Amino acid sequence: MKKVLLLLADGFEAVEASVFTDVLGWNKWEGDGSTEVVTVGLRNKLSCTWNFTIIPEKTINEIQLDEFDALAIPGGFEEAGFYKDAYSQEFSNVIQYFYTKQKPIASICVASLALGKSGILTGKRATTYNHPTSKRKEQLKNFGAVVQNELIVQEGNIITSSNPGTAFDVAFLLLEKLTSKENTEHVKELMGFSTTKTK
């Protein structure tokens, strides 16, 4: 079984977290059955960007990082307090562990800034929220990343992306890294994301 640590900051965007639970959950029941997601936060109750509360399955101090095969981090909003957790030493420690062990790290939108804050993107290709009105790309550059004008960037085992619209694609890329392209295409087809046209 491939265990994925879904690391949630207070103020995370729910839709960006749900793609990981859905895609990897569909794989668990309808795909090759090999993936399991564990939701983890700094505390035992978290607020999403737009104020509903969730209870993660574990807090960071209740888990052993070596039990996990991959890390997934959804983005969130500054106004909801996202960066307080995302820029914390506890988050950085988790990110650095997965980077050191060369395990897959998948981030969506501004979650790449947490990767940048941890120091793992120095000199590496990456992206983040890319709307022309946003300051996030400049912030990512200031963390030493080589910022790309692409929707999704894969740099070794690290996936970064540019907005919530990329969320499902990021989750499918993580599934492909953990299983296979063939299995991922099977799950995509079951979920209605297949590129095959039907009549």
mmCIF file of C-alpha atoms in Angstrom:
data_model
loop_
_atom_site.group_PDB
_atom_site.id
_atom_site.type_symbol
_atom_site.label_atom_id
_atom_site.label_comp_id
_atom_site.label_asym_id
_atom_site.label_seq_id
_atom_site.Cartn_x
_atom_site.Cartn_y
_atom_site.Cartn_z
ATOM 1 C CA MET A 1 0.000 0.000 0.000
ATOM 2 C CA LYS A 2 1.308 3.473 -0.950
ATOM 3 C CA LYS A 3 0.487 5.938 1.832
ATOM 4 C CA VAL A 4 0.129 9.603 0.944
ATOM 5 C CA LEU A 5 0.460 12.299 3.597
ATOM 6 C CA LEU A 6 -2.053 15.046 2.772
ATOM 7 C CA LEU A 7 -0.595 17.966 4.718
ATOM 8 C CA LEU A 8 -3.220 20.597 5.533
ATOM 9 C CA ALA A 9 -2.516 24.146 6.661
ATOM 10 C CA ASP A 10 -5.173 26.173 8.421
ATOM 11 C CA GLY A 11 -6.889 28.196 5.682
ATOM 12 C CA PHE A 12 -6.336 25.553 2.999
ATOM 13 C CA GLU A 13 -8.585 25.524 -0.045
ATOM 14 C CA ALA A 14 -10.942 22.560 0.270
ATOM 15 C CA VAL A 15 -11.233 21.838 -3.453
ATOM 16 C CA GLU A 16 -7.447 21.485 -3.716
ATOM 17 C CA ALA A 17 -7.372 18.945 -0.894
ATOM 18 C CA SER A 18 -10.372 16.999 -2.180
ATOM 19 C CA VAL A 19 -8.754 16.115 -5.507
ATOM 20 C CA PHE A 20 -6.152 14.034 -3.694
ATOM 21 C CA THR A 21 -8.695 12.249 -1.510
ATOM 22 C CA ASP A 22 -10.933 11.622 -4.526
ATOM 23 C CA VAL A 23 -8.383 10.502 -7.127
ATOM 24 C CA LEU A 24 -6.401 8.353 -4.714
ATOM 25 C CA GLY A 25 -9.631 7.117 -3.122
ATOM 26 C CA TRP A 26 -11.044 6.075 -6.484
ATOM 27 C CA ASN A 27 -7.781 4.240 -7.094
ATOM 28 C CA LYS A 28 -8.085 2.466 -3.754
ATOM 29 C CA TRP A 29 -11.549 1.125 -4.556
ATOM 30 C CA GLU A 30 -11.695 1.051 -8.362
ATOM 31 C CA GLY A 31 -8.094 1.194 -9.588
ATOM 32 C CA ASP A 32 -5.200 -1.030 -8.556
ATOM 33 C CA GLY A 33 -6.096 -0.651 -4.859
ATOM 34 C CA SER A 34 -2.631 0.507 -3.856
ATOM 35 C CA THR A 35 -3.152 4.014 -2.449
ATOM 36 C CA GLU A 36 -4.257 5.372 0.901
ATOM 37 C CA VAL A 37 -4.483 9.029 1.966
ATOM 38 C CA VAL A 38 -3.999 10.236 5.538
ATOM 39 C CA THR A 39 -5.026 13.828 6.327
ATOM 40 C CA VAL A 40 -2.588 15.556 8.697
ATOM 41 C CA GLY A 41 -2.485 19.020 10.267
ATOM 42 C CA LEU A 42 -0.668 20.919 12.994
ATOM 43 C CA ARG A 43 -3.721 20.700 15.243
ATOM 44 C CA ASN A 44 -6.773 18.486 15.575
ATOM 45 C CA LYS A 45 -9.198 21.001 14.053
ATOM 46 C CA LEU A 46 -8.627 23.155 10.957
ATOM 47 C CA SER A 47 -10.614 25.798 9.101
ATOM 48 C CA CYS A 48 -10.820 25.794 5.312
ATOM 49 C CA THR A 49 -10.473 29.011 3.326
ATOM 50 C CA TRP A 50 -14.193 29.703 3.495
ATOM 51 C CA ASN A 51 -14.720 28.820 7.126
ATOM 52 C CA PHE A 52 -15.991 25.295 7.397
ATOM 53 C CA THR A 53 -14.100 23.163 9.861
ATOM 54 C CA ILE A 54 -12.451 19.819 9.272
ATOM 55 C CA ILE A 55 -10.856 17.324 11.616
ATOM 56 C CA PRO A 56 -7.703 15.753 10.158
ATOM 57 C CA GLU A 57 -7.125 12.096 10.912
ATOM 58 C CA LYS A 58 -3.770 12.821 12.566
ATOM 59 C CA THR A 59 -1.672 15.687 13.817
ATOM 60 C CA ILE A 60 1.967 15.963 12.769
ATOM 61 C CA ASN A 61 3.229 14.784 16.152
ATOM 62 C CA GLU A 62 1.144 11.587 15.888
ATOM 63 C CA ILE A 63 2.721 10.241 12.707
ATOM 64 C CA GLN A 64 5.965 8.582 11.612
ATOM 65 C CA LEU A 65 7.129 10.134 8.348
ATOM 66 C CA ASP A 66 8.895 6.967 7.232
ATOM 67 C CA GLU A 67 5.505 5.251 6.920
ATOM 68 C CA PHE A 68 4.575 7.490 3.983
ATOM 69 C CA ASP A 69 5.446 7.187 0.297
ATOM 70 C CA ALA A 70 4.448 10.649 -0.933
ATOM 71 C CA LEU A 71 3.476 14.132 0.234
ATOM 72 C CA ALA A 72 0.586 16.248 -1.100
ATOM 73 C CA ILE A 73 -0.103 19.859 -0.106
ATOM 74 C CA PRO A 74 -3.081 21.983 -1.214
ATOM 75 C CA GLY A 75 -2.814 25.766 -1.331
ATOM 76 C CA GLY A 76 -4.917 28.316 0.500
ATOM 77 C CA PHE A 77 -5.531 31.999 1.162
ATOM 78 C CA GLU A 78 -3.434 34.485 3.092
ATOM 79 C CA GLU A 79 -6.651 36.083 4.373
ATOM 80 C CA ALA A 80 -7.595 32.733 5.958
ATOM 81 C CA GLY A 81 -4.217 32.375 7.681
ATOM 82 C CA PHE A 82 -2.743 29.800 5.271
ATOM 83 C CA TYR A 83 0.865 30.963 5.502
ATOM 84 C CA LYS A 84 1.025 30.817 9.280
ATOM 85 C CA ASP A 85 0.997 27.003 9.074
ATOM 86 C CA ALA A 86 2.478 26.668 5.584
ATOM 87 C CA TYR A 87 5.580 28.675 6.533
ATOM 88 C CA SER A 88 5.997 27.010 9.929
ATOM 89 C CA GLN A 89 9.073 25.021 10.882
ATOM 90 C CA GLU A 90 6.880 21.943 11.324
ATOM 91 C CA PHE A 91 5.736 22.147 7.692
ATOM 92 C CA SER A 92 9.290 22.768 6.486
ATOM 93 C CA ASN A 93 10.567 19.750 8.416
ATOM 94 C CA VAL A 94 8.016 17.468 6.742
ATOM 95 C CA ILE A 95 8.763 18.858 3.270
ATOM 96 C CA GLN A 96 12.519 18.532 3.765
ATOM 97 C CA TYR A 97 12.120 14.919 4.889
ATOM 98 C CA PHE A 98 10.266 13.884 1.723
ATOM 99 C CA TYR A 99 12.739 15.820 -0.426
ATOM 100 C CA THR A 100 15.737 14.185 1.240
ATOM 101 C CA LYS A 101 14.205 10.732 0.768
ATOM 102 C CA GLN A 102 13.431 11.567 -2.902
ATOM 103 C CA LYS A 103 9.765 10.715 -2.450
ATOM 104 C CA PRO A 104 7.094 12.428 -4.593
ATOM 105 C CA ILE A 105 5.915 15.859 -3.436
ATOM 106 C CA ALA A 106 2.798 17.274 -5.107
ATOM 107 C CA SER A 107 1.672 20.840 -4.456
ATOM 108 C CA ILE A 108 -1.172 22.892 -5.888
ATOM 109 C CA CYS A 109 -1.159 26.646 -6.492
ATOM 110 C CA VAL A 110 0.446 28.620 -3.633
ATOM 111 C CA ALA A 111 1.411 25.467 -1.744
ATOM 112 C CA SER A 112 4.616 25.702 -3.780
ATOM 113 C CA LEU A 113 5.501 28.693 -1.618
ATOM 114 C CA ALA A 114 5.653 26.339 1.374
ATOM 115 C CA LEU A 115 8.133 24.255 -0.624
ATOM 116 C CA GLY A 116 10.094 27.410 -1.400
ATOM 117 C CA LYS A 117 10.106 28.477 2.244
ATOM 118 C CA SER A 118 11.520 25.062 3.192
ATOM 119 C CA GLY A 119 14.485 25.642 0.872
ATOM 120 C CA ILE A 120 13.954 22.696 -1.477
ATOM 121 C CA LEU A 121 13.248 24.764 -4.620
ATOM 122 C CA THR A 122 16.532 26.689 -4.729
ATOM 123 C CA GLY A 123 17.777 26.550 -8.313
ATOM 124 C CA LYS A 124 14.847 24.354 -9.345
ATOM 125 C CA ARG A 125 12.120 24.919 -11.931
ATOM 126 C CA ALA A 126 8.740 25.588 -10.317
ATOM 127 C CA THR A 127 5.550 27.579 -10.611
ATOM 128 C CA THR A 128 2.856 28.999 -8.351
ATOM 129 C CA TYR A 129 -0.342 31.048 -8.623
ATOM 130 C CA ASN A 130 0.169 32.852 -11.914
ATOM 131 C CA HIS A 131 -2.581 35.443 -12.331
ATOM 132 C CA PRO A 132 -1.121 38.727 -13.667
ATOM 133 C CA THR A 133 -2.424 40.604 -10.607
ATOM 134 C CA SER A 134 -0.681 38.266 -8.160
ATOM 135 C CA LYS A 135 2.602 38.761 -6.288
ATOM 136 C CA ARG A 136 3.084 35.018 -5.725
ATOM 137 C CA LYS A 137 5.481 34.346 -8.638
ATOM 138 C CA GLU A 138 7.802 37.052 -7.374
ATOM 139 C CA GLN A 139 7.669 35.539 -3.891
ATOM 140 C CA LEU A 140 8.550 32.115 -5.290
ATOM 141 C CA LYS A 141 11.478 33.652 -7.179
ATOM 142 C CA ASN A 142 12.674 35.216 -3.925
ATOM 143 C CA PHE A 143 12.865 31.711 -2.432
ATOM 144 C CA GLY A 144 15.396 30.838 -5.129
ATOM 145 C CA ALA A 145 13.121 28.975 -7.538
ATOM 146 C CA VAL A 146 13.506 29.276 -11.305
ATOM 147 C CA VAL A 147 9.920 30.345 -11.994
ATOM 148 C CA GLN A 148 8.280 28.918 -15.114
ATOM 149 C CA ASN A 149 5.316 30.251 -17.063
ATOM 150 C CA GLU A 150 3.671 26.838 -17.214
ATOM 151 C CA LEU A 151 0.468 25.465 -15.718
ATOM 152 C CA ILE A 152 2.256 22.506 -14.119
ATOM 153 C CA VAL A 153 5.973 21.981 -13.593
ATOM 154 C CA GLN A 154 7.592 18.655 -12.765
ATOM 155 C CA GLU A 155 11.138 18.902 -11.451
ATOM 156 C CA GLY A 156 12.372 15.476 -10.455
ATOM 157 C CA ASN A 157 9.940 14.207 -7.817
ATOM 158 C CA ILE A 158 8.445 17.669 -7.199
ATOM 159 C CA ILE A 159 5.194 18.821 -8.800
ATOM 160 C CA THR A 160 4.128 22.478 -8.597
ATOM 161 C CA SER A 161 1.143 24.120 -10.260
ATOM 162 C CA SER A 162 -0.270 27.534 -11.054
ATOM 163 C CA ASN A 163 -3.920 27.647 -9.969
ATOM 164 C CA PRO A 164 -6.855 25.608 -8.606
ATOM 165 C CA GLY A 165 -7.827 24.660 -12.175
ATOM 166 C CA THR A 166 -4.778 22.369 -12.322
ATOM 167 C CA ALA A 167 -5.771 20.445 -9.200
ATOM 168 C CA PHE A 168 -7.094 17.243 -10.780
ATOM 169 C CA ASP A 169 -4.143 17.089 -13.177
ATOM 170 C CA VAL A 170 -1.722 17.304 -10.249
ATOM 171 C CA ALA A 171 -3.553 14.522 -8.411
ATOM 172 C CA PHE A 172 -3.452 12.302 -11.504
ATOM 173 C CA LEU A 173 0.277 12.990 -11.952
ATOM 174 C CA LEU A 174 0.860 11.923 -8.354
ATOM 175 C CA LEU A 175 -1.179 8.762 -8.922
ATOM 176 C CA GLU A 176 0.914 8.022 -12.012
ATOM 177 C CA LYS A 177 4.134 8.433 -10.002
ATOM 178 C CA LEU A 178 2.819 6.021 -7.354
ATOM 179 C CA THR A 179 1.301 3.438 -9.702
ATOM 180 C CA SER A 180 1.532 3.488 -13.510
ATOM 181 C CA LYS A 181 0.343 5.436 -16.538
ATOM 182 C CA GLU A 182 -1.954 2.566 -17.520
ATOM 183 C CA ASN A 183 -3.590 2.425 -14.092
ATOM 184 C CA THR A 184 -3.949 6.221 -13.988
ATOM 185 C CA GLU A 185 -5.657 6.243 -17.394
ATOM 186 C CA HIS A 186 -8.032 3.561 -16.094
ATOM 187 C CA VAL A 187 -8.966 5.674 -13.054
ATOM 188 C CA LYS A 188 -9.350 8.792 -15.226
ATOM 189 C CA GLU A 189 -11.718 6.920 -17.513
ATOM 190 C CA LEU A 190 -13.794 5.689 -14.562
ATOM 191 C CA MET A 191 -13.999 9.248 -13.201
ATOM 192 C CA GLY A 192 -15.036 10.713 -16.567
ATOM 193 C CA PHE A 193 -11.717 12.392 -17.375
ATOM 194 C CA SER A 194 -10.873 10.083 -20.274
ATOM 195 C CA THR A 195 -9.785 11.744 -23.503
ATOM 196 C CA THR A 196 -11.426 8.906 -25.451
ATOM 197 C CA LYS A 197 -14.506 10.167 -27.263
ATOM 198 C CA THR A 198 -17.636 8.051 -26.961
ATOM 199 C CA LYS A 199 -20.642 8.087 -29.270
#
